[in-house]
Amino acid sequence: MIKADVFKANLDLVNEGLVKLTWGNASALDRRNGILYIKPSGVDYSVMTVNDMVEVDLETGKSSGQFNPSSDTAIHLHLYREFPEIGGIVHTHSSWATSWAQACREIPCLGTTHADLFYASVPVTRVLTKEEIEGDYEENTGKLIAEYFQGANYLKQPGILVAEHGPFCWGKTVQEAVMHAIALEEIAKIAFHTIMLGKERPIQQVLLDKHYKRKHGSGAYYGQQ
C-alpha cells in the first residue's frame, strides 16, 4: 500500500506541473518496519511502474531492488530520522519556489493563502560550505534542513527552501507532503506578484493566527468534523 502511495505521489508531482524531466522525488516511510520507499534514480516517469519504487532500510540506508534509489535518498533518510512525526517527503524543482530558493530568500507570509498551511514565512537555509558540498553532499543537505528546525516547529512550517537548490516539503503522509508542495508553489507565485505590486508588509498576526488555527489544532473548525 505504501509503495503504491509513493508511486502515485511521484506521478501527481508531474501531473501538477511541479516536476519536469526527472527533477524531483517523493518518498514515504513505513515506521513500523523501518522501510523507506522512494522513486528510483533517473527513471523516466512515463515508463516507471509501482514495482520500480525502491525499498531502503531506514537504519542502514541499504536498498533492495533492481534500481538505485533517488540520488537524494540520504536527504530523505536524515529528515525521517530527525523529524519523527512525518511519514512523507517531496522534493521538486518547481519554477516559482525554486526561484525564491535560488535567490536565497524566504517567502514572507503576506496573506491568508499562505497562512492556511504555513504558520510563518517559508524559510530558506543557509548556503552549504565548500567542505559540505565536496563531502557527503546529500547527507549534508539533510543536516542543513534539520539545522534550521532546531529552533522551529517542522509541522507548522511543513517545507523549506534549500538555498541555491529548491524546495523540500513533508507531511504525516506522502499525500500530505504532495499537497504542501502544491500549496508552496502557489504561495511562491502569489508572494512574488504581491511584492511586484508594492506590498511587502507581512500579514497581520491576528489574521495569521485565525487562518492557521481554524485548520489546525484543537480549535480547528474548517471542513467536515
CSV table of C-alpha atoms in Angstrom, one decimal:
chain,number,residue,atom,x,y,z
A,1,MET,CA,0.0,0.0,0.0
A,2,ILE,CA,2.8,2.5,0.9
A,3,LYS,CA,4.7,1.6,-2.2
A,4,ALA,CA,1.6,2.3,-4.3
A,5,ASP,CA,1.1,5.6,-2.5
A,6,VAL,CA,4.7,6.6,-3.3
A,7,PHE,CA,4.3,5.7,-7.0
A,8,LYS,CA,1.1,7.8,-7.2
A,9,ALA,CA,2.7,10.7,-5.4
A,10,ASN,CA,5.5,10.9,-7.8
A,11,LEU,CA,3.1,10.9,-10.8
A,12,ASP,CA,1.0,13.5,-9.0
A,13,LEU,CA,4.0,15.8,-9.0
A,14,VAL,CA,4.3,15.5,-12.7
A,15,ASN,CA,0.6,15.9,-13.3
A,16,GLU,CA,0.5,19.1,-11.1
A,17,GLY,CA,3.4,20.6,-13.2
A,18,LEU,CA,5.8,20.6,-10.2
A,19,VAL,CA,8.3,18.2,-11.9
A,20,LYS,CA,9.9,18.4,-15.3
A,21,LEU,CA,12.1,15.6,-16.8
A,22,THR,CA,13.2,13.7,-13.7
A,23,TRP,CA,13.8,16.8,-11.4
A,24,GLY,CA,12.0,15.6,-8.3
A,25,ASN,CA,11.2,12.7,-6.0
A,26,ALA,CA,8.7,11.6,-3.4
A,27,SER,CA,9.1,9.1,-0.6
A,28,ALA,CA,7.1,7.6,2.3
A,29,LEU,CA,8.2,5.8,5.4
A,30,ASP,CA,6.8,2.7,6.9
A,31,ARG,CA,7.9,3.4,10.5
A,32,ARG,CA,6.7,0.2,11.9
A,33,ASN,CA,9.1,-1.8,9.7
A,34,GLY,CA,11.7,0.9,9.2
A,35,ILE,CA,11.5,0.8,5.4
A,36,LEU,CA,11.6,3.9,3.2
A,37,TYR,CA,10.0,3.7,-0.3
A,38,ILE,CA,11.3,6.2,-2.9
A,39,LYS,CA,11.5,6.9,-6.6
A,40,PRO,CA,14.3,5.2,-8.5
A,41,SER,CA,17.1,7.5,-9.7
A,42,GLY,CA,16.8,8.9,-13.2
A,43,VAL,CA,14.0,6.7,-14.3
A,44,ASP,CA,11.6,8.5,-16.6
A,45,TYR,CA,8.1,8.9,-15.2
A,46,SER,CA,6.4,7.7,-18.4
A,47,VAL,CA,7.9,4.2,-18.1
A,48,MET,CA,8.1,3.9,-14.3
A,49,THR,CA,5.9,1.3,-12.6
A,50,VAL,CA,4.8,0.8,-9.0
A,51,ASN,CA,7.2,-2.1,-8.7
A,52,ASP,CA,10.1,0.2,-9.5
A,53,MET,CA,9.8,2.0,-6.2
A,54,VAL,CA,12.9,1.3,-4.2
A,55,GLU,CA,12.9,0.0,-0.7
A,56,VAL,CA,15.6,1.5,1.6
A,57,ASP,CA,16.3,0.4,5.2
A,58,LEU,CA,15.9,3.5,7.5
A,59,GLU,CA,18.7,2.4,9.8
A,60,THR,CA,21.4,1.2,7.4
A,61,GLY,CA,20.5,3.1,4.3
A,62,LYS,CA,20.8,-0.1,2.2
A,63,SER,CA,18.5,-0.5,-0.7
A,64,SER,CA,16.9,-3.5,-2.4
A,65,GLY,CA,15.5,-4.0,-5.9
A,66,GLN,CA,16.7,-3.6,-9.5
A,67,PHE,CA,17.2,0.1,-9.4
A,68,ASN,CA,19.3,2.5,-7.4
A,69,PRO,CA,17.2,4.8,-5.2
A,70,SER,CA,16.9,8.6,-5.9
A,71,SER,CA,20.2,10.4,-5.5
A,72,ASP,CA,18.5,12.5,-2.8
A,73,THR,CA,17.8,9.4,-0.7
A,74,ALA,CA,20.3,10.4,2.0
A,75,ILE,CA,18.4,13.7,2.5
A,76,HIS,CA,15.1,11.9,2.9
A,77,LEU,CA,16.7,9.4,5.4
A,78,HIS,CA,18.1,12.2,7.5
A,79,LEU,CA,14.8,14.0,7.7
A,80,TYR,CA,12.9,10.9,8.7
A,81,ARG,CA,15.4,10.3,11.5
A,82,GLU,CA,15.3,13.9,12.7
A,83,PHE,CA,11.5,14.5,12.3
A,84,PRO,CA,9.7,11.6,14.0
A,85,GLU,CA,6.2,12.8,13.2
A,86,ILE,CA,6.5,12.8,9.4
A,87,GLY,CA,5.7,10.0,7.0
A,88,GLY,CA,6.2,11.5,3.6
A,89,ILE,CA,8.7,13.8,1.9
A,90,VAL,CA,8.6,15.6,-1.5
A,91,HIS,CA,11.4,17.4,-3.4
A,92,THR,CA,10.8,19.3,-6.6
A,93,HIS,CA,12.4,22.0,-8.7
A,94,SER,CA,9.1,23.8,-9.3
A,95,SER,CA,9.6,27.1,-11.0
A,96,TRP,CA,8.3,29.6,-8.5
A,97,ALA,CA,9.5,28.0,-5.3
A,98,THR,CA,12.9,27.3,-6.9
A,99,SER,CA,13.2,30.9,-7.9
A,100,TRP,CA,13.0,32.0,-4.3
A,101,ALA,CA,15.4,29.3,-3.3
A,102,GLN,CA,18.0,30.4,-5.9
A,103,ALA,CA,17.6,33.9,-4.7
A,104,CYS,CA,18.3,32.7,-1.2
A,105,ARG,CA,15.1,34.5,0.0
A,106,GLU,CA,12.5,33.2,2.4
A,107,ILE,CA,8.9,33.6,1.3
A,108,PRO,CA,7.2,36.1,3.7
A,109,CYS,CA,3.6,35.4,4.9
A,110,LEU,CA,1.7,38.1,3.1
A,111,GLY,CA,-1.8,36.8,3.1
A,112,THR,CA,-4.3,34.1,4.1
A,113,THR,CA,-3.5,31.7,1.3
A,114,HIS,CA,-0.1,31.3,2.9
A,115,ALA,CA,-1.4,31.4,6.4
A,116,ASP,CA,-3.7,28.4,5.9
A,117,LEU,CA,-0.8,26.0,5.8
A,118,PHE,CA,2.4,27.7,6.9
A,119,TYR,CA,2.4,29.4,10.3
A,120,ALA,CA,5.3,31.7,9.4
A,121,SER,CA,7.4,32.6,6.4
A,122,VAL,CA,8.6,29.7,4.3
A,123,PRO,CA,12.2,29.6,5.5
A,124,VAL,CA,15.4,29.3,3.4
A,125,THR,CA,18.5,27.5,4.6
A,126,ARG,CA,22.0,29.0,4.8
A,127,VAL,CA,24.2,28.1,1.8
A,128,LEU,CA,26.3,25.0,2.0
A,129,THR,CA,30.0,25.4,2.6
A,130,LYS,CA,32.6,24.2,0.1
A,131,GLU,CA,33.5,21.5,2.5
A,132,GLU,CA,29.9,20.4,2.9
A,133,ILE,CA,29.4,20.3,-0.9
A,134,GLU,CA,32.6,18.4,-1.6
A,135,GLY,CA,32.0,16.0,1.3
A,136,ASP,CA,28.8,13.9,1.7
A,137,TYR,CA,26.7,16.4,-0.2
A,138,GLU,CA,23.2,14.8,0.1
A,139,GLU,CA,23.7,13.9,3.8
A,140,ASN,CA,24.9,17.4,4.5
A,141,THR,CA,21.8,18.9,2.7
A,142,GLY,CA,19.6,16.9,5.1
A,143,LYS,CA,21.6,18.1,8.0
A,144,LEU,CA,21.3,21.7,6.7
A,145,ILE,CA,17.5,21.4,6.7
A,146,ALA,CA,17.4,19.8,10.2
A,147,GLU,CA,19.7,22.5,11.5
A,148,TYR,CA,17.1,25.2,10.8
A,149,PHE,CA,14.4,23.4,12.6
A,150,GLN,CA,16.4,23.0,15.8
A,151,GLY,CA,14.6,26.2,17.0
A,152,ALA,CA,11.4,25.9,14.9
A,153,ASN,CA,8.3,23.7,14.5
A,154,TYR,CA,8.6,21.5,11.4
A,155,LEU,CA,4.9,20.6,11.4
A,156,LYS,CA,3.8,24.3,11.5
A,157,GLN,CA,6.3,25.0,8.7
A,158,PRO,CA,6.0,21.9,6.5
A,159,GLY,CA,8.5,22.9,4.0
A,160,ILE,CA,11.8,24.8,3.4
A,161,LEU,CA,13.8,26.2,0.5
A,162,VAL,CA,17.3,24.9,0.3
A,163,ALA,CA,19.4,27.9,-0.7
A,164,GLU,CA,20.6,27.8,-4.4
A,165,HIS,CA,18.7,24.5,-4.8
A,166,GLY,CA,15.0,24.1,-4.4
A,167,PRO,CA,12.1,23.2,-2.1
A,168,PHE,CA,11.5,20.2,0.2
A,169,CYS,CA,8.1,19.6,1.8
A,170,TRP,CA,6.8,16.9,4.2
A,171,GLY,CA,3.7,15.7,5.9
A,172,LYS,CA,2.3,13.0,8.1
A,173,THR,CA,1.7,11.1,4.8
A,174,VAL,CA,3.2,11.3,1.4
A,175,GLN,CA,-0.2,12.6,0.1
A,176,GLU,CA,0.0,15.4,2.6
A,177,ALA,CA,3.6,16.2,1.5
A,178,VAL,CA,2.4,16.5,-2.1
A,179,MET,CA,-0.4,18.8,-1.0
A,180,HIS,CA,2.1,21.0,0.8
A,181,ALA,CA,4.4,21.1,-2.3
A,182,ILE,CA,1.4,22.2,-4.5
A,183,ALA,CA,0.5,24.9,-1.9
A,184,LEU,CA,4.1,26.1,-1.6
A,185,GLU,CA,4.3,26.6,-5.4
A,186,GLU,CA,1.2,28.7,-5.4
A,187,ILE,CA,2.4,30.6,-2.3
A,188,ALA,CA,5.7,31.4,-4.0
A,189,LYS,CA,3.9,32.7,-7.1
A,190,ILE,CA,1.4,34.8,-5.3
A,191,ALA,CA,4.1,36.3,-3.0
A,192,PHE,CA,6.2,37.3,-6.0
A,193,HIS,CA,3.3,39.1,-7.6
A,194,THR,CA,2.2,40.7,-4.3
A,195,ILE,CA,5.7,42.1,-3.9
A,196,MET,CA,5.8,43.3,-7.5
A,197,LEU,CA,2.6,45.2,-6.7
A,198,GLY,CA,4.3,47.0,-3.9
A,199,LYS,CA,3.3,45.2,-0.7
A,200,GLU,CA,5.9,43.5,1.4
A,201,ARG,CA,4.3,44.1,4.9
A,202,PRO,CA,3.6,40.7,6.5
A,203,ILE,CA,0.0,39.7,7.2
A,204,GLN,CA,-1.5,40.9,10.5
A,205,GLN,CA,-0.6,38.5,13.2
A,206,VAL,CA,-4.2,38.2,14.4
A,207,LEU,CA,-5.2,37.2,10.8
A,208,LEU,CA,-2.4,34.7,10.5
A,209,ASP,CA,-3.5,33.2,13.8
A,210,LYS,CA,-7.1,33.0,12.7
A,211,HIS,CA,-6.5,31.3,9.4
A,212,TYR,CA,-3.9,28.8,10.6
A,213,LYS,CA,-5.7,27.8,13.8
A,214,ARG,CA,-9.1,27.4,12.0
A,215,LYS,CA,-7.5,24.5,10.1
A,216,HIS,CA,-5.0,23.2,12.7
A,217,GLY,CA,-5.0,22.3,16.3
A,218,SER,CA,-7.7,21.5,18.9
A,219,GLY,CA,-9.8,24.6,17.9
A,220,ALA,CA,-9.9,23.9,14.2
A,221,TYR,CA,-13.3,24.1,12.6
A,222,TYR,CA,-12.6,24.3,8.9
A,223,GLY,CA,-14.1,21.4,6.8
A,224,GLN,CA,-16.2,18.5,8.0
A,225,GLN,CA,-15.6,17.4,11.6
